[in-house]
Coordinates of C-alpha atoms in Angstrom, one line a residue:
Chain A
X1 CA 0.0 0.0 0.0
X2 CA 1.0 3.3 -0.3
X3 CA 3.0 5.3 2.6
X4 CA 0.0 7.2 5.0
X5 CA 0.2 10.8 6.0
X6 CA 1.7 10.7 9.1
X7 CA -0.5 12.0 11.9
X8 CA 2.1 13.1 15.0
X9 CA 5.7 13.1 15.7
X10 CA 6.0 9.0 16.4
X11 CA 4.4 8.4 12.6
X12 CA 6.2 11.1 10.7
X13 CA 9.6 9.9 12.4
X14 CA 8.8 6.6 11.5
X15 CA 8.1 6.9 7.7
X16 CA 10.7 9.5 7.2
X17 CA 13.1 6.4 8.3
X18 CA 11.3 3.8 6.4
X19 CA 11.9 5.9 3.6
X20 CA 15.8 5.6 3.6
X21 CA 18.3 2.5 4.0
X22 CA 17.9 0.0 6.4
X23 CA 20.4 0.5 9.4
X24 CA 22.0 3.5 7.2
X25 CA 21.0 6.0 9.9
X26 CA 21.7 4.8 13.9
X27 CA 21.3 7.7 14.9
X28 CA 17.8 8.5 13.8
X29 CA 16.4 4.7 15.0
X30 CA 17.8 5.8 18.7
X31 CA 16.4 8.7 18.7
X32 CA 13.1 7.5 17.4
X33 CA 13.1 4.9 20.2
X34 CA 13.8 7.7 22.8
X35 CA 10.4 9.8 21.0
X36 CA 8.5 6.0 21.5
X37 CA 9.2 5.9 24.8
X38 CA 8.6 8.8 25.6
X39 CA 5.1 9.3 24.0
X40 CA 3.9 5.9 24.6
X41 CA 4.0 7.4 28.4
X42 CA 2.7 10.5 27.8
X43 CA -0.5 9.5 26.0
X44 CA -4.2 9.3 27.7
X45 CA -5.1 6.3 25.7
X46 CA -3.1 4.4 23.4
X47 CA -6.4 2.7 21.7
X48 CA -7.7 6.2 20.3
X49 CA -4.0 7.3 20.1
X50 CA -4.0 8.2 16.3
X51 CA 0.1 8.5 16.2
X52 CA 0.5 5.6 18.1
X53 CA -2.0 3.4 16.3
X54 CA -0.5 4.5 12.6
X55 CA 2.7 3.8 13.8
X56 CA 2.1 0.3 14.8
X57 CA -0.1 -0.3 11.7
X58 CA 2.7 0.8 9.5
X59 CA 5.3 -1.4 11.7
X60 CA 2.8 -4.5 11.3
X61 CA 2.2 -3.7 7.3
X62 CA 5.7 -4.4 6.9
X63 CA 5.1 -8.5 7.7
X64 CA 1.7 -8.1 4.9
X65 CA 2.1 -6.0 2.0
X66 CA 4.6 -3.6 2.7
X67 CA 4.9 0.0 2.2
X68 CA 5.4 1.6 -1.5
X69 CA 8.8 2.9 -1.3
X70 CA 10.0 1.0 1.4
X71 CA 12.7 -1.2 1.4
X72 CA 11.4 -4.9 2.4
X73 CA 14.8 -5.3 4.8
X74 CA 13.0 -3.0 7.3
X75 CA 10.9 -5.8 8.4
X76 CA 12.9 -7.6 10.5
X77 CA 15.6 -4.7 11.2
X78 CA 15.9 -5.2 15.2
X79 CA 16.2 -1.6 15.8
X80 CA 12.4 -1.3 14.2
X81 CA 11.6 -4.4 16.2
X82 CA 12.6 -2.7 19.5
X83 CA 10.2 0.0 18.5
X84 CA 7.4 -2.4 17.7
X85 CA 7.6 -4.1 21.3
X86 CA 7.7 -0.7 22.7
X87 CA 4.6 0.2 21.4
X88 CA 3.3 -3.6 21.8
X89 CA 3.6 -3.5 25.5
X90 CA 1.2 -0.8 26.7
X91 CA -1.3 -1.5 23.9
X92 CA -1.7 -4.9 24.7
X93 CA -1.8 -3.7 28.3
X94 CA -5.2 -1.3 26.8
X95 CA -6.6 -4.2 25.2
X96 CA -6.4 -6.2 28.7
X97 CA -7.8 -3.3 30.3
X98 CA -10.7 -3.1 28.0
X99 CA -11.7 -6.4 27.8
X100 CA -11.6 -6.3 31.7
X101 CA -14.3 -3.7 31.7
X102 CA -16.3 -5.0 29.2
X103 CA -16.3 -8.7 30.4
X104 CA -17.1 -7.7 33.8
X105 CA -17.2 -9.8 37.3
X106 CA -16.0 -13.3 35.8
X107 CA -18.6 -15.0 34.6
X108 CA -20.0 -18.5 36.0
X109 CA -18.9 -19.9 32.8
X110 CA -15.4 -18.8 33.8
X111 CA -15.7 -21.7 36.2
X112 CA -14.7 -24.5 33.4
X113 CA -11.3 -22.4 33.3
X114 CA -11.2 -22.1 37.4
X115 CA -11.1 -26.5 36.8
X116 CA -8.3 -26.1 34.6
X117 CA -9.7 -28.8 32.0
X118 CA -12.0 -27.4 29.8
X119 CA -13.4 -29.5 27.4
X120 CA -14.3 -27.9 23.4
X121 CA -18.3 -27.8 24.2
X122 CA -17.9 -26.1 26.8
X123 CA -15.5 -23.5 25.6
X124 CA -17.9 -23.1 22.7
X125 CA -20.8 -22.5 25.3
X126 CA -18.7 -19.6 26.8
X127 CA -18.0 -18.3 23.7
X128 CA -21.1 -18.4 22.2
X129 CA -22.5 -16.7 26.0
X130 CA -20.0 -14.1 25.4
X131 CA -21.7 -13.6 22.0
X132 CA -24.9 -13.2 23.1
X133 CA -23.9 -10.2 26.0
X134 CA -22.7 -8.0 23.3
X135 CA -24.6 -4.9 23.8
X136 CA -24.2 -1.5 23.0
X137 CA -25.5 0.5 19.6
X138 CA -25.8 -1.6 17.2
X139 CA -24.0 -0.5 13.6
X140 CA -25.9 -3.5 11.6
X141 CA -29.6 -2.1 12.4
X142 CA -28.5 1.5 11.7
X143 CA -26.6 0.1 8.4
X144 CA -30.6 -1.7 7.8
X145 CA -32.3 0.7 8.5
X146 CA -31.1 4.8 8.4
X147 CA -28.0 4.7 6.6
X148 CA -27.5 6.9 3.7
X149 CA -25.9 6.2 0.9
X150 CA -22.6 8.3 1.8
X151 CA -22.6 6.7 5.3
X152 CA -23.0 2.8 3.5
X153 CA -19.7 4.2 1.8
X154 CA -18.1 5.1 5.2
X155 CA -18.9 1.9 6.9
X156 CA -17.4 0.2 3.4
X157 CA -14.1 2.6 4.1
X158 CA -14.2 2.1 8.0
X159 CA -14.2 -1.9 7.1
X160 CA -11.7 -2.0 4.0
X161 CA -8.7 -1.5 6.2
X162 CA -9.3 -5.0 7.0
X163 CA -11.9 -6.5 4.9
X164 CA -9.5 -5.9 2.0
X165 CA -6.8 -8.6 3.5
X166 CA -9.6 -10.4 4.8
X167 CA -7.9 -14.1 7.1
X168 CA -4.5 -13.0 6.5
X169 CA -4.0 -11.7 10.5
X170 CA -5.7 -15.2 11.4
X171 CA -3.7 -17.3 9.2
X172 CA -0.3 -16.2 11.3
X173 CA -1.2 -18.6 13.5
X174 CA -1.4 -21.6 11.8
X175 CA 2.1 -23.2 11.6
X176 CA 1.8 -22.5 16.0
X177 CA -0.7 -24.5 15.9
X178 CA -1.0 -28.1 15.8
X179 CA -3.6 -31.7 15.0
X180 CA -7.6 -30.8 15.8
X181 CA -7.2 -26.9 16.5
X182 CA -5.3 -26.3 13.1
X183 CA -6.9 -28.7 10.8
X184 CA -10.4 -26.4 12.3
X185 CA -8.0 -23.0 11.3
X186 CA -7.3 -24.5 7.8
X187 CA -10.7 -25.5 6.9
X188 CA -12.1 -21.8 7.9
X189 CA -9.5 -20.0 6.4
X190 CA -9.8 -22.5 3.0
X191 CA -13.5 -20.8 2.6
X192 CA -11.8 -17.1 3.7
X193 CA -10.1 -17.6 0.9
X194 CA -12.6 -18.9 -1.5
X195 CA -11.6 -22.7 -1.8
X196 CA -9.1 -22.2 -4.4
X197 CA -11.6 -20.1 -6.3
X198 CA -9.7 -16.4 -6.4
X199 CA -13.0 -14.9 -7.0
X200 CA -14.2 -16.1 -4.3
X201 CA -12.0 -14.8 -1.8
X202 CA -13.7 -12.9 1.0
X203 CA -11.2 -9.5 0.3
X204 CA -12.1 -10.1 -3.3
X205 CA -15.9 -10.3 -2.6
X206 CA -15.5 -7.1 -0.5
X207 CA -13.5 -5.2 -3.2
X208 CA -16.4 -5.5 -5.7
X209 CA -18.6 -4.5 -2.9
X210 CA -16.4 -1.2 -2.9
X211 CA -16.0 -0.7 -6.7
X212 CA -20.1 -1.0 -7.1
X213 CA -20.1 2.1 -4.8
X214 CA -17.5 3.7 -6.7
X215 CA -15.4 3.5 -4.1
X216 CA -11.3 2.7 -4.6
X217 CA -10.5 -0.8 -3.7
X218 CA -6.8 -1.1 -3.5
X219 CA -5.3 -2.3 -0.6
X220 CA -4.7 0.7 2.1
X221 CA -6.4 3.5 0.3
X222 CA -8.4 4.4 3.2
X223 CA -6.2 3.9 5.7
X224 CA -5.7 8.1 5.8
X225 CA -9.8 8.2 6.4
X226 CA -10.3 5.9 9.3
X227 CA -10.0 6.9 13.4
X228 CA -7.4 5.1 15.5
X229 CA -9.4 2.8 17.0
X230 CA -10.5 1.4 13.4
X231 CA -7.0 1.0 13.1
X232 CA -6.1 -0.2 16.6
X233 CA -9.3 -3.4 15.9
X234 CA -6.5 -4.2 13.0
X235 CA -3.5 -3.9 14.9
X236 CA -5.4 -5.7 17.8
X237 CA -5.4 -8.9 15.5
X238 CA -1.8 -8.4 14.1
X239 CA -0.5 -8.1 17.6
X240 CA -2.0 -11.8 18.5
X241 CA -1.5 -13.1 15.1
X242 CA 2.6 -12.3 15.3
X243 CA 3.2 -13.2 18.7
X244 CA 2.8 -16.8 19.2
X245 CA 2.6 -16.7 22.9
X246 CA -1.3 -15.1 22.3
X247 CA -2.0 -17.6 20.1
X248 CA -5.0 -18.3 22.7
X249 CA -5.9 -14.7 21.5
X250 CA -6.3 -15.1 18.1
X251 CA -8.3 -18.0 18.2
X252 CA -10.6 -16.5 20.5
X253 CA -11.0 -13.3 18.5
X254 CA -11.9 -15.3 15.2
X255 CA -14.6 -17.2 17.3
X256 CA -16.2 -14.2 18.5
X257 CA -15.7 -12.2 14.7
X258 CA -17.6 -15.5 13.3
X259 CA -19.9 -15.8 16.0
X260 CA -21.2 -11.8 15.5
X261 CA -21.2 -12.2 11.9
X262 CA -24.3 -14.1 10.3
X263 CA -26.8 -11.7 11.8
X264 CA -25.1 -8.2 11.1
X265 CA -24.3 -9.3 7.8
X266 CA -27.7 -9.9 6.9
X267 CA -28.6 -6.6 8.4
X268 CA -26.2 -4.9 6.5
X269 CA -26.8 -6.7 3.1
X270 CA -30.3 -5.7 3.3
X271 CA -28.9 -2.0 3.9
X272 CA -27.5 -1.9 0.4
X273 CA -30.5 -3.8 -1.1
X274 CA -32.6 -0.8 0.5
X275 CA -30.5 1.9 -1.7
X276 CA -31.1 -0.8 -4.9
X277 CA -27.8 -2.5 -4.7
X278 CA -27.8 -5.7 -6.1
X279 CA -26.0 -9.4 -5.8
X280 CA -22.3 -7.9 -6.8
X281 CA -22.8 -5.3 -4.2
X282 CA -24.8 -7.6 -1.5
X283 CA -23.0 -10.9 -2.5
X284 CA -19.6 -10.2 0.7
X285 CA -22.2 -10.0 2.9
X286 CA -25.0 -12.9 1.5
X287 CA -22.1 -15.2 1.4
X288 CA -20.9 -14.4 5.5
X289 CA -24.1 -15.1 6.7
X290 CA -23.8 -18.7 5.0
X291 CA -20.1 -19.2 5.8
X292 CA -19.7 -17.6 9.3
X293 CA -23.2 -19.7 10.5
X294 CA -20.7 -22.8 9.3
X295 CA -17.2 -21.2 11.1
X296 CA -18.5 -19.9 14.0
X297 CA -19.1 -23.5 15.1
X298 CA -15.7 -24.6 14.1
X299 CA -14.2 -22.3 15.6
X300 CA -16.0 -22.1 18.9
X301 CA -15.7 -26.0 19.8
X302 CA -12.5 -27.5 17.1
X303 CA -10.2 -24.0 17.0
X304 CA -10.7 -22.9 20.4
X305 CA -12.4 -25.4 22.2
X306 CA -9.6 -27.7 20.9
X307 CA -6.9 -25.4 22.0
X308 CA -8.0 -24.9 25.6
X309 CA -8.2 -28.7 25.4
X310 CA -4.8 -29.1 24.4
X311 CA -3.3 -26.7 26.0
X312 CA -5.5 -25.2 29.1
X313 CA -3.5 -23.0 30.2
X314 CA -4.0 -20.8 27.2
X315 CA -8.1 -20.7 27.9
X316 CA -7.8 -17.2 30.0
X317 CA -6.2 -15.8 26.7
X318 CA -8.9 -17.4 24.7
X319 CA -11.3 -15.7 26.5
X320 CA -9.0 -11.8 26.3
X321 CA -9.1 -12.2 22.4
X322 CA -12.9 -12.5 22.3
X323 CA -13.5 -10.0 24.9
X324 CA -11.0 -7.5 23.3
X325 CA -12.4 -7.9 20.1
X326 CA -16.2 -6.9 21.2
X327 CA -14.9 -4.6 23.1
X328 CA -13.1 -2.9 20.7
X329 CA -15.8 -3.1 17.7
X330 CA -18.0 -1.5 20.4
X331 CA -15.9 1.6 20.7
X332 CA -15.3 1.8 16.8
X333 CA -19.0 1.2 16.4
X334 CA -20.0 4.2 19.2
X335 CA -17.5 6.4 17.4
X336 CA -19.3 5.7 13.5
X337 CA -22.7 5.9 15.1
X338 CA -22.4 8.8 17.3
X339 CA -21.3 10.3 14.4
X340 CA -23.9 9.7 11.9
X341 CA -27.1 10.3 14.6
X342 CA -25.2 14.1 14.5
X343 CA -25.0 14.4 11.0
X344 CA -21.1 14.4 10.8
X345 CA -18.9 12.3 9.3
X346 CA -17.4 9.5 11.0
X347 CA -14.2 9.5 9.0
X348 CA -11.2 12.1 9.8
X349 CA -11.6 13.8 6.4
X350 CA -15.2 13.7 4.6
X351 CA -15.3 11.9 1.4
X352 CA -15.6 14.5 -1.4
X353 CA -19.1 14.4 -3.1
X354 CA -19.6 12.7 -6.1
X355 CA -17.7 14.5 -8.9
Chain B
X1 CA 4.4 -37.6 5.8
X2 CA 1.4 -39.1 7.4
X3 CA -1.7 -40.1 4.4
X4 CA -3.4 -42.0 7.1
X5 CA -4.9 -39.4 9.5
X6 CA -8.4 -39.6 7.7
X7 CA -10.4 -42.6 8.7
X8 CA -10.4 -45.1 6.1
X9 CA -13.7 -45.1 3.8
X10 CA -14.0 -41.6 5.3
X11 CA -17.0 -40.7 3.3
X12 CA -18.2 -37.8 5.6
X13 CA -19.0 -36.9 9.0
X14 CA -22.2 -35.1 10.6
X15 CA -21.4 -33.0 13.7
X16 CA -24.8 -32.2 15.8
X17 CA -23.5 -29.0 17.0
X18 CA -25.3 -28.6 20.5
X19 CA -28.0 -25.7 20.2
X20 CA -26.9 -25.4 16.3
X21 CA -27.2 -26.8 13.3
X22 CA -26.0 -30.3 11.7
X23 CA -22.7 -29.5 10.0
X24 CA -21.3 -32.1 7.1
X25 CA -18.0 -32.4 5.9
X26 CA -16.9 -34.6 3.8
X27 CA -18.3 -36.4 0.3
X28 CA -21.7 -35.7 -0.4
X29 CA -24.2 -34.1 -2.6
X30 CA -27.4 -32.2 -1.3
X31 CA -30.9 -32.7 -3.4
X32 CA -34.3 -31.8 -3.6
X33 CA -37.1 -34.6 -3.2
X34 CA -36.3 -34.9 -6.8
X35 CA -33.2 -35.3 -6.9
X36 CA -32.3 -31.7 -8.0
X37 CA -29.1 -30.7 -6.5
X38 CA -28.9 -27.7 -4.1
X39 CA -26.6 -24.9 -5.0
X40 CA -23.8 -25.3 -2.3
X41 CA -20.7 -23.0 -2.4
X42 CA -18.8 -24.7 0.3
X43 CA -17.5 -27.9 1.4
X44 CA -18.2 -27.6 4.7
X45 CA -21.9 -27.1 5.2
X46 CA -23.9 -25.9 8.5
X47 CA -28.0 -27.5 7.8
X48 CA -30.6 -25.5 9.9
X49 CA -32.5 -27.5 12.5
X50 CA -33.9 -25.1 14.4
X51 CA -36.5 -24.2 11.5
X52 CA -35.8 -19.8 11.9
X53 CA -33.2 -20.1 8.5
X54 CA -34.2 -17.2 6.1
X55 CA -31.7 -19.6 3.6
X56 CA -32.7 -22.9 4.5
X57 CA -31.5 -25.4 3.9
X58 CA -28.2 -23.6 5.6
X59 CA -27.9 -22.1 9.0
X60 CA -28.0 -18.5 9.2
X61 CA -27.7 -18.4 12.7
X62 CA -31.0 -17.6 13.5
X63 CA -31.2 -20.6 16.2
X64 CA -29.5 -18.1 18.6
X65 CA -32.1 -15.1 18.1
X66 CA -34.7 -18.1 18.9
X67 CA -32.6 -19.6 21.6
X68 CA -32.9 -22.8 20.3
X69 CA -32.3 -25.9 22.2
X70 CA -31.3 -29.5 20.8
X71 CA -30.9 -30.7 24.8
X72 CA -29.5 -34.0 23.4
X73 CA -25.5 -33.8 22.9
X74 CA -25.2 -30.4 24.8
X75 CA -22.5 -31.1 28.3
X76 CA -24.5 -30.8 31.3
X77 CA -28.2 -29.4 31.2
X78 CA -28.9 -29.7 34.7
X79 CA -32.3 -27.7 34.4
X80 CA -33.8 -29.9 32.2

């Protein structure tokens, strides 16, 4: 994708050095760890950080796409690595925070994990429970219902940061994984990635969704438009997906993004069909209320039921990714539909109107 | 490597998923009473069996909205 417009001191420091030779410049990479550290204190809160959160994202983009312009040696330069954990630590900190509000008093469910054996069923009960709680506006019946047609264009640019390399932060996770748990991962990630049909691919499904609203569907061309925290819910999943000791996380954050999926979809399919879109704009969201009914239940009770079996320890963590996750959605969701009930935009520049 | 994790004559497997639907996997073809096959865009498919599908004969998740109960392979149900 192409380099984003920096939005504070960490992110302009950062892509000025991505922007020369890898290692070429000490000097700048110590004092860019000194500015990390520094800010990384400083801030109020590193989810709606928008430095912060750019920074990571650009970091993380370096183990996807890249960065137009950037040399691909960056990506495992230790001096950049250092910055990554730096900025790691107190964000995964947030996320725990967060997901300790939002989960509440442990649940009785949380009992199974009290035991220390869990079995799959009864992860996927928890799960599933956990589900269920999620309250707060919801952006699907808005989407149904009130949306206009600008605001069904910024929920398609609030969701293309990830949508558009839909599976690829799950699919990190694989080779730590091993026998029931993974064959479950592989099997989901199969369909995310249409079954050996590249037209089928989730990302690609979501791209035509884009172009039939005009919209531009490379990879990262909206990444300027969205808030932090829409890009903090895709560094959330990079951060499990690269660090094998949350592996727990990751699984637990795909059960809980399959198990809230069927229903909004629906909801937000019949959002476009209400402004006369039809199957090439409604056909990402027809085909995840099929597919996510089928991979929620593998990955509630085979991907993370079978994990916690395996290895139980990892349950707790399990439970942190799911929780983050709603937790997370909830405060992008506020932040889009607070937004549209005053009549503003929910993105940090307004689209420009239709030429 | 190991060829031999599958059961032999593995043909396909049916998972009663407690509260949920009746997921196949596996080799199988799904028909109408007259032997018309259903489209199917998966391998993997979830079959509805709480009755609430709007795309029957898939699950759409509509057995949660309904809080459906299957009872049967569920852990422990002590209120029932």
């Amino acid at each position: 994708m192409k380099k984003p417009e920096p939005r504070g001191p960490v992110s302009a420091e950062l892509i000025d050095l991505l922007t020369r030779r890898p290692g070429a410049d000490g000097a700048a990479q110590t004092e860019l760890l000194g500015l990390v550290t520094e800010t990384a204190r400083l801030t109020d809160d590193i989810l709606t950080d928008d430095d912060l959160q750019l920074a990571l994202f650009c970091l993380y983009e370096l183990h996807y796409g890249g960065l137009e312009g950037v040399d691909d040696l960056w990506e495992w330069e230790p001096g950049l690595i250092a910055v990554r954990r730096l900025l790691e630590e107190p964000f995964e900190q947030a996320l725990r925070s967060a997901a300790l509000v939002a989960a509440g008093p442990p649940a009785d469910g949380n009992n199974a994990a009290a035991e220390g054996k869990p079995d799959s069923d009864a992860v996927a009960e928890m799960l599933f429970a956990l589900a269920a709680q999620d309250g707060g506006p919801s952006l699907s019946r808005y989407v149904a219902k009130k949306a206009t047609i600008e605001q069904l264009s910024e929920f398609l640019i609030h969701k293309s940061v990830y949508q558009l390399k839909e599976a690829d932060p799950h699919t990190w996770v694989i080779p730590r994984l091993t026998g029931r748990p993974k064959a479950a991962l592989v099997e989901i990630q199969a369909d995310e990635y249409g079954g050996g049909r590249q037209h089928r691919m989730h990302s690609a499904l979501f791209a035509r969704t884009m172009d039939g609203l005009g919209l531009d569907s490379s990879y990262g061309s909206y990444v300027d438009a969205v808030p932090a925290v829409a890009l903090a819910s895709v560094n959330m999943m990079s951060l499990f997906g690269l660090n094998r000791r949350l592996r727990g996380a990751i699984t637990g954050h795909l059960a809980i993004y399959e198990m809230t999926s069927s229903r909004p979809n629906h909801l937000y399919g019949g959002g476009f069909r209400r402004h006369g879109f039809g199957a090439e704009v409604t056909e990402y969201f027809d085909e995840h209320v099929e597919a996510d009914a089928v991979h929620e239940q593998i990955a509630g009770r085979d991907l993370a039921g079978g994990l916690a079996e395996a290895e139980p320890e990892l349950l707790e963590d399990i439970l942190f990714g799911a929780t983050a996750a709603l937790a997370i959605d909830a405060r992008l969701t506020a932040h889009i539909v607070e937004a549209w009930q005053d009549g503003r935009s929910s993105l940090r520049t307004p689209l420009p109107a239709p030429a | 490597m190991d060829h031999e994790t599958k059961q032999p004559g593995d043909p396909s497997s049916v998972v009663l998923c407690p509260d949920g639907p009746i997921l196949i996997r596996g080799d199988f073809e799904i028909v109408t009473p007259s032997g018309d096959p259903v489209p199917r865009h998966r391998n993997t498919v979830a079959l509805c069996r709480c009755g609430a599908s709007a795309i029957k004969p898939y699950c759409d998740g509509s057995h949660k909205l309904i809080k459906f109960r299957t009872g049967v392979p569920s852990t422990v149900d002590e209120d029932s």
